GROMACS .gro file of C-alpha atoms in nm:
model
  332
    1MET     CA    1   1.167   0.212   0.904
    2ALA     CA    2   1.526   0.140   1.006
    3PRO     CA    3   1.436   0.042   1.369
    4GLN     CA    4   1.175  -0.208   1.245
    5VAL     CA    5   1.427  -0.357   1.002
    6ASP     CA    6   1.684  -0.383   1.280
    7HIS     CA    7   1.437  -0.556   1.514
    8LEU     CA    8   1.358  -0.816   1.249
    9LEU     CA    9   1.730  -0.871   1.192
   10TYR     CA   10   1.789  -0.919   1.566
   11TYR     CA   11   1.509  -1.177   1.577
   12LEU     CA   12   1.657  -1.369   1.283
   13LEU     CA   13   2.002  -1.362   1.443
   14ALA     CA   14   1.864  -1.479   1.779
   15VAL     CA   15   1.678  -1.772   1.624
   16ALA     CA   16   1.976  -1.870   1.409
   17THR     CA   17   2.219  -1.847   1.704
   18PHE     CA   18   1.993  -2.047   1.939
   19PHE     CA   19   1.938  -2.335   1.698
   20THR     CA   20   2.302  -2.338   1.583
   21LEU     CA   21   2.418  -2.383   1.944
   22LEU     CA   22   2.141  -2.633   2.015
   23ILE     CA   23   2.234  -2.848   1.715
   24PHE     CA   24   2.608  -2.842   1.794
   25VAL     CA   25   2.549  -2.931   2.159
   26ALA     CA   26   2.311  -3.211   2.059
   27ILE     CA   27   2.559  -3.351   1.806
   28PHE     CA   28   2.839  -3.371   2.063
   29TYR     CA   29   2.607  -3.507   2.334
   30PHE     CA   30   2.462  -3.780   2.112
   31ALA     CA   31   2.805  -3.869   1.973
   32ILE     CA   32   2.927  -3.941   2.327
   33ARG     CA   33   2.605  -4.072   2.483
   34TYR     CA   34   2.523  -4.320   2.208
   35ARG     CA   35   2.871  -4.416   2.095
   36ARG     CA   36   2.941  -4.783   2.012
   37ARG     CA   37   3.108  -4.937   2.317
   38SER     CA   38   3.208  -5.278   2.174
   39GLU     CA   39   3.244  -5.457   1.842
   40LYS     CA   40   2.946  -5.679   1.922
   41GLU     CA   41   2.712  -5.396   2.008
   42LEU     CA   42   2.451  -5.346   1.737
   43PRO     CA   43   2.212  -5.051   1.709
   44HIS     CA   44   1.846  -5.114   1.769
   45ALA     CA   45   1.539  -4.928   1.654
   46VAL     CA   46   1.403  -4.660   1.886
   47HIS     CA   47   1.040  -4.556   1.847
   48THR     CA   48   0.983  -4.204   1.979
   49GLY     CA   49   0.649  -4.064   2.081
   50MET     CA   50   0.417  -3.876   1.849
   51ALA     CA   51   0.426  -3.575   2.083
   52LEU     CA   52   0.800  -3.525   2.022
   53GLU     CA   53   0.749  -3.547   1.645
   54ILE     CA   54   0.479  -3.280   1.663
   55VAL     CA   55   0.687  -3.051   1.885
   56TRP     CA   56   0.993  -3.041   1.663
   57SER     CA   57   0.773  -2.982   1.357
   58VAL     CA   58   0.538  -2.719   1.500
   59ILE     CA   59   0.798  -2.501   1.675
   60PRO     CA   60   1.019  -2.440   1.367
   61PHE     CA   61   0.707  -2.388   1.156
   62GLY     CA   62   0.580  -2.124   1.400
   63LEU     CA   63   0.916  -1.946   1.409
   64THR     CA   64   0.943  -1.935   1.029
   65MET     CA   65   0.586  -1.807   0.998
   66ILE     CA   66   0.677  -1.522   1.233
   67MET     CA   67   0.970  -1.444   1.002
   68PHE     CA   68   0.743  -1.452   0.699
   69THR     CA   69   0.461  -1.236   0.834
   70TRP     CA   70   0.700  -0.986   0.995
   71GLY     CA   71   0.911  -0.957   0.681
   72ALA     CA   72   0.604  -0.935   0.453
   73ASP     CA   73   0.457  -0.656   0.665
   74LEU     CA   74   0.781  -0.457   0.640
   75TYR     CA   75   0.803  -0.524   0.267
   76PHE     CA   76   0.453  -0.402   0.187
   77ARG     CA   77   0.483  -0.096   0.410
   78GLY     CA   78   0.815  -0.014   0.251
   79SER     CA   79   0.682  -0.051  -0.104
   80ARG     CA   80   0.386   0.186  -0.063
   81PRO     CA   81   0.495   0.549  -0.034
   82PRO     CA   82   0.252   0.792   0.135
   83ASP     CA   83   0.039   1.011  -0.088
   84ASN     CA   84   0.202   1.327   0.048
   85ALA     CA   85   0.557   1.208  -0.028
   86LEU     CA   86   0.800   1.449  -0.188
   87GLN     CA   87   0.861   1.330  -0.546
   88ILE     CA   88   1.222   1.311  -0.671
   89TYR     CA   89   1.348   1.145  -0.989
   90VAL     CA   90   1.675   0.953  -0.993
   91VAL     CA   91   1.869   0.847  -1.304
   92GLY     CA   92   2.169   0.619  -1.265
   93LYS     CA   93   2.452   0.646  -1.514
   94GLN     CA   94   2.806   0.513  -1.525
   95TRP     CA   95   2.924   0.635  -1.282
   96MET     CA   96   2.703   0.893  -1.114
   97TRP     CA   97   2.359   0.957  -0.968
   98LYS     CA   98   2.157   1.233  -1.136
   99LEU     CA   99   1.862   1.364  -0.935
  100GLN     CA  100   1.583   1.607  -1.028
  101HIS     CA  101   1.346   1.787  -0.791
  102MET     CA  102   0.997   1.895  -0.890
  103GLU     CA  103   1.093   2.257  -0.836
  104GLY     CA  104   1.361   2.229  -1.102
  105ARG     CA  105   1.673   2.183  -0.887
  106ARG     CA  106   1.912   1.921  -1.026
  107GLU     CA  107   2.190   1.742  -0.840
  108ILE     CA  108   2.469   1.496  -0.914
  109ASN     CA  109   2.575   1.249  -0.644
  110GLU     CA  110   2.397   1.460  -0.383
  111LEU     CA  111   2.041   1.464  -0.258
  112HIS     CA  112   1.893   1.730  -0.030
  113VAL     CA  113   1.569   1.638   0.151
  114PRO     CA  114   1.368   1.793   0.434
  115LEU     CA  115   1.357   1.643   0.782
  116GLY     CA  116   1.038   1.455   0.873
  117ARG     CA  117   0.887   1.455   0.523
  118PRO     CA  118   0.831   1.129   0.330
  119VAL     CA  119   1.041   1.120   0.013
  120LYS     CA  120   0.955   0.904  -0.288
  121LEU     CA  121   1.230   0.821  -0.537
  122THR     CA  122   1.133   0.717  -0.890
  123MET     CA  123   1.445   0.564  -1.041
  124THR     CA  124   1.573   0.432  -1.371
  125SER     CA  125   1.909   0.377  -1.542
  126GLU     CA  126   2.057   0.505  -1.867
  127ASP     CA  127   2.291   0.213  -1.924
  128VAL     CA  128   2.336  -0.086  -1.687
  129ILE     CA  129   2.185  -0.209  -1.361
  130HIS     CA  130   2.272   0.004  -1.060
  131SER     CA  131   2.151  -0.017  -0.701
  132PHE     CA  132   2.057   0.280  -0.482
  133PHE     CA  133   2.188   0.196  -0.135
  134VAL     CA  134   2.180   0.409   0.181
  135PRO     CA  135   2.306   0.195   0.473
  136ASP     CA  136   2.197   0.439   0.745
  137PHE     CA  137   1.840   0.427   0.614
  138ARG     CA  138   1.846   0.044   0.579
  139MET     CA  139   1.724   0.072   0.221
  140LYS     CA  140   1.848  -0.060  -0.112
  141GLN     CA  141   1.673  -0.083  -0.448
  142ASP     CA  142   1.799  -0.198  -0.787
  143VAL     CA  143   1.784   0.065  -1.062
  144VAL     CA  144   1.714  -0.112  -1.392
  145PRO     CA  145   1.737   0.033  -1.746
  146GLY     CA  146   1.408   0.042  -1.934
  147ARG     CA  147   1.179   0.053  -1.632
  148TYR     CA  148   1.098   0.256  -1.321
  149SER     CA  149   1.150   0.134  -0.967
  150THR     CA  150   1.041   0.323  -0.657
  151LEU     CA  151   1.179   0.366  -0.310
  152TRP     CA  152   1.067   0.583  -0.022
  153PHE     CA  153   1.197   0.692   0.315
  154GLN     CA  154   1.120   0.946   0.586
  155PRO     CA  155   1.432   1.093   0.749
  156THR     CA  156   1.410   1.133   1.126
  157LYS     CA  157   1.745   1.294   1.201
  158ALA     CA  158   1.922   1.582   1.029
  159GLY     CA  159   2.269   1.506   0.901
  160LYS     CA  160   2.484   1.377   0.616
  161TYR     CA  161   2.450   1.015   0.504
  162HIS     CA  162   2.648   0.799   0.262
  163LEU     CA  163   2.495   0.696  -0.072
  164PHE     CA  164   2.640   0.401  -0.265
  165CYS     CA  165   2.580   0.193  -0.574
  166ALA     CA  166   2.549  -0.166  -0.448
  167GLU     CA  167   2.546  -0.337  -0.790
  168TYR     CA  168   2.872  -0.383  -0.981
  169CYS     CA  169   2.828  -0.156  -1.282
  170GLY     CA  170   3.171  -0.123  -1.442
  171THR     CA  171   3.532  -0.030  -1.384
  172ASN     CA  172   3.454   0.282  -1.176
  173HIS     CA  173   3.176   0.121  -0.973
  174SER     CA  174   3.357   0.196  -0.646
  175ARG     CA  175   3.352   0.568  -0.729
  176MET     CA  176   2.975   0.582  -0.776
  177ILE     CA  177   2.914   0.728  -0.432
  178GLY     CA  178   2.740   1.034  -0.297
  179TRP     CA  179   2.571   1.196   0.000
  180ILE     CA  180   2.217   1.255   0.124
  181TYR     CA  181   2.172   1.577   0.320
  182VAL     CA  182   1.877   1.581   0.560
  183MET     CA  183   1.795   1.944   0.634
  184GLU     CA  184   1.557   2.129   0.861
  185PRO     CA  185   1.237   2.213   0.668
  186GLN     CA  186   1.303   2.588   0.659
  187ASP     CA  187   1.661   2.531   0.546
  188TYR     CA  188   1.541   2.296   0.275
  189GLN     CA  189   1.289   2.551   0.147
  190THR     CA  190   1.565   2.811   0.128
  191TRP     CA  191   1.788   2.566  -0.059
  192VAL     CA  192   1.526   2.445  -0.306
  193SER     CA  193   1.407   2.797  -0.386
  194GLY     CA  194   1.761   2.912  -0.458
  195GLY     CA  195   1.784   2.730  -0.790
  196SER     CA  196   1.887   2.864  -1.126
  197GLY     CA  197   1.544   3.009  -1.195
  198GLY     CA  198   1.485   2.785  -1.495
  199GLY     CA  199   1.140   2.682  -1.378
  200SER     CA  200   0.999   2.359  -1.244
  201LEU     CA  201   1.040   2.012  -1.387
  202ALA     CA  202   0.697   2.041  -1.547
  203ASP     CA  203   0.795   2.374  -1.706
  204ALA     CA  204   1.102   2.212  -1.861
  205GLY     CA  205   0.879   1.930  -1.985
  206GLY     CA  206   0.642   2.180  -2.143
  207LYS     CA  207   0.928   2.342  -2.335
  208LEU     CA  208   1.047   2.002  -2.452
  209PHE     CA  209   0.691   1.912  -2.549
  210GLU     CA  210   0.671   2.218  -2.772
  211SER     CA  211   1.018   2.171  -2.921
  212LEU     CA  212   0.929   1.815  -3.026
  213ALA     CA  213   0.611   1.946  -3.197
  214CYS     CA  214   0.395   1.720  -2.982
  215ALA     CA  215   0.119   1.982  -2.967
  216ASN     CA  216   0.060   1.942  -3.342
  217CYS     CA  217  -0.131   1.619  -3.279
  218HIS     CA  218  -0.214   1.624  -2.907
  219HIS     CA  219  -0.483   1.893  -2.895
  220PRO     CA  220  -0.628   1.962  -2.551
  221ASP     CA  221  -0.984   1.937  -2.686
  222GLY     CA  222  -0.920   1.590  -2.832
  223SER     CA  223  -0.961   1.705  -3.193
  224GLY     CA  224  -0.610   1.606  -3.302
  225ARG     CA  225  -0.485   1.285  -3.455
  226CYS     CA  226  -0.382   1.172  -3.108
  227PRO     CA  227  -0.586   1.192  -2.787
  228THR     CA  228  -0.568   1.474  -2.539
  229LEU     CA  229  -0.322   1.451  -2.253
  230VAL     CA  230  -0.530   1.668  -2.022
  231GLY     CA  231  -0.636   1.464  -1.720
  232LEU     CA  232  -0.447   1.158  -1.843
  233PHE     CA  233  -0.209   1.088  -1.556
  234GLY     CA  234  -0.342   0.830  -1.312
  235ARG     CA  235  -0.645   0.736  -1.524
  236ASN     CA  236  -0.730   0.396  -1.671
  237VAL     CA  237  -0.672   0.373  -2.046
  238LEU     CA  238  -0.857   0.131  -2.275
  239LEU     CA  239  -0.626  -0.018  -2.537
  240SER     CA  240  -0.705  -0.142  -2.886
  241THR     CA  241  -0.649  -0.497  -2.758
  242GLY     CA  242  -0.931  -0.457  -2.507
  243HIS     CA  243  -0.698  -0.442  -2.208
  244VAL     CA  244  -0.705  -0.159  -1.957
  245VAL     CA  245  -0.385  -0.007  -1.816
  246LYS     CA  246  -0.317   0.274  -1.574
  247ALA     CA  247  -0.147   0.583  -1.712
  248ASP     CA  248   0.140   0.599  -1.464
  249GLU     CA  249   0.505   0.691  -1.509
  250ALA     CA  250   0.593   0.356  -1.667
  251TYR     CA  251   0.308   0.379  -1.921
  252ILE     CA  252   0.394   0.732  -2.027
  253ARG     CA  253   0.761   0.646  -2.061
  254GLU     CA  254   0.681   0.344  -2.277
  255SER     CA  255   0.446   0.550  -2.493
  256ILE     CA  256   0.722   0.803  -2.560
  257LEU     CA  257   0.993   0.551  -2.641
  258GLN     CA  258   0.782   0.260  -2.777
  259PRO     CA  259   0.453   0.420  -2.884
  260ASN     CA  260   0.320   0.116  -3.068
  261ALA     CA  261   0.351  -0.116  -2.769
  262LYS     CA  262   0.015  -0.003  -2.626
  263VAL     CA  263  -0.221   0.172  -2.869
  264VAL     CA  264  -0.537   0.330  -2.732
  265ALA     CA  265  -0.869   0.210  -2.868
  266GLY     CA  266  -1.002   0.442  -3.137
  267TYR     CA  267  -0.661   0.574  -3.249
  268GLN     CA  268  -0.410   0.465  -3.510
  269PRO     CA  269  -0.048   0.369  -3.430
  270ILE     CA  270   0.096   0.673  -3.608
  271MET     CA  271   0.322   0.814  -3.340
  272PRO     CA  272   0.698   0.789  -3.413
  273THR     CA  273   0.938   0.669  -3.149
  274PHE     CA  274   1.163   0.910  -2.966
  275GLN     CA  275   1.402   0.639  -2.855
  276GLY     CA  276   1.752   0.785  -2.866
  277LEU     CA  277   1.621   1.140  -2.923
  278VAL     CA  278   1.502   1.207  -2.569
  279THR     CA  279   1.725   1.140  -2.269
  280GLU     CA  280   1.600   0.980  -1.948
  281GLU     CA  281   1.597   1.325  -1.789
  282GLY     CA  282   1.388   1.450  -2.080
  283VAL     CA  283   1.143   1.162  -2.037
  284VAL     CA  284   1.109   1.254  -1.670
  285GLN     CA  285   1.035   1.615  -1.763
  286LEU     CA  286   0.768   1.508  -2.013
  287ILE     CA  287   0.609   1.281  -1.752
  288GLU     CA  288   0.584   1.567  -1.506
  289TYR     CA  289   0.441   1.792  -1.774
  290VAL     CA  290   0.167   1.539  -1.846
  291ARG     CA  291   0.102   1.509  -1.472
  292SER     CA  292   0.070   1.887  -1.447
  293LEU     CA  293  -0.213   1.880  -1.703
  294ASN     CA  294  -0.444   1.701  -1.458
  295PRO     CA  295  -0.727   1.914  -1.316
  296LYS     CA  296  -0.639   2.074  -0.985
  297PRO     CA  297  -0.843   1.995  -0.673
  298VAL     CA  298  -1.156   2.202  -0.621
  299GLY     CA  299  -1.074   2.525  -0.443
  300ALA     CA  300  -0.706   2.514  -0.538
  301GLU     CA  301  -0.728   2.632  -0.897
  302GLY     CA  302  -0.733   3.006  -0.842
  303SER     CA  303  -0.868   3.128  -1.173
  304GLY     CA  304  -1.050   2.801  -1.234
  305GLN     CA  305  -0.866   2.734  -1.560
  306MET     CA  306  -0.705   2.403  -1.637
  307PRO     CA  307  -0.356   2.385  -1.786
  308ALA     CA  308  -0.384   2.361  -2.162
  309LEU     CA  309  -0.148   2.260  -2.437
  310THR     CA  310  -0.262   2.551  -2.651
  311PRO     CA  311  -0.383   2.876  -2.490
  312GLY     CA  312  -0.754   2.944  -2.517
  313VAL     CA  313  -0.858   2.587  -2.604
  314VAL     CA  314  -1.099   2.407  -2.371
  315PRO     CA  315  -0.997   2.045  -2.301
  316GLY     CA  316  -1.236   1.783  -2.438
  317SER     CA  317  -1.340   1.443  -2.316
  318GLN     CA  318  -1.173   1.212  -2.568
  319ARG     CA  319  -1.023   0.893  -2.430
  320PRO     CA  320  -0.662   0.982  -2.340
  321ARG     CA  321  -0.349   0.832  -2.481
  322VAL     CA  322  -0.001   0.956  -2.424
  323GLY     CA  323   0.231   1.001  -2.716
  324THR     CA  324   0.298   1.222  -3.012
  325ALA     CA  325   0.199   1.190  -3.372
  326GLY     CA  326   0.395   1.490  -3.493
  327PRO     CA  327   0.667   1.488  -3.758
  328ALA     CA  328   0.882   1.178  -3.754
  329PRO     CA  329   1.227   1.235  -3.605
  330LYS     CA  330   1.509   1.264  -3.854
  331GLU     CA  331   1.771   0.993  -3.874
  332ARG     CA  332   2.108   1.078  -3.732
   0.00000   0.00000   0.00000
């Protein structure tokens, strides 16, 4: 979207330059044309026509409305990533960018992406406010602790592009820089498949899920003390307050770190918090594990079996709620 952003900028500059020159010329002209020529000369009232009043009100209004509609269109298109976008998680930390691919590859201050493919970044911070800024892509988004922000782009030219933090974040803020590598699709596939072999992000989340004893209460058939997570991601969840929320990344993250903030109707607030026990990268892995438990599209399931938390158990239809009601974490 860089060309569209540039065109809007050129329009704003053209309007600002035109009216700046017009106002300066008018000031000098009126200062000379209507100067006081003698001590006895007194100013007199001048009644202009209604047409002139309308013209100098309507024209600026029309120009500003063009700015508004043009800018709003770019904003909404830039805030809605395509459904087929490549998902990448970004965690900002003093003073580095940590990035995780769905296939399991992890990077620090570097991001490899394929040419021509939309890329969606889901970002958060471990400590203070950062800002993900790529000047060549004309994109910048604040990265705020405690919440997720999203950004997407579609690279159109292979190459190496600067990545900066555009929000002062501490003494080494100026060193929080990196690179984005836009690669040909076949080269990207070779790169992403050449990882450490530790499995995908969802696989890492599944291991963390088991190590935290989450499966003790989240049974896939809904018979546990907490609801099943199978099919949860993206669904609407009815809360004990009567409100309905969507089970997206932000909801799952909050349910892991602040489980009593939104309690699902029909369940007790018995899940302990994992605040301070699970890192932001761990939260991301758990989110992707929950996402992986959704039923696959028809015709793409192979054996026809859904992912399950416990082998051999058929998922039930209980109302979902993310979280864990396993043993409370020990104090440290």
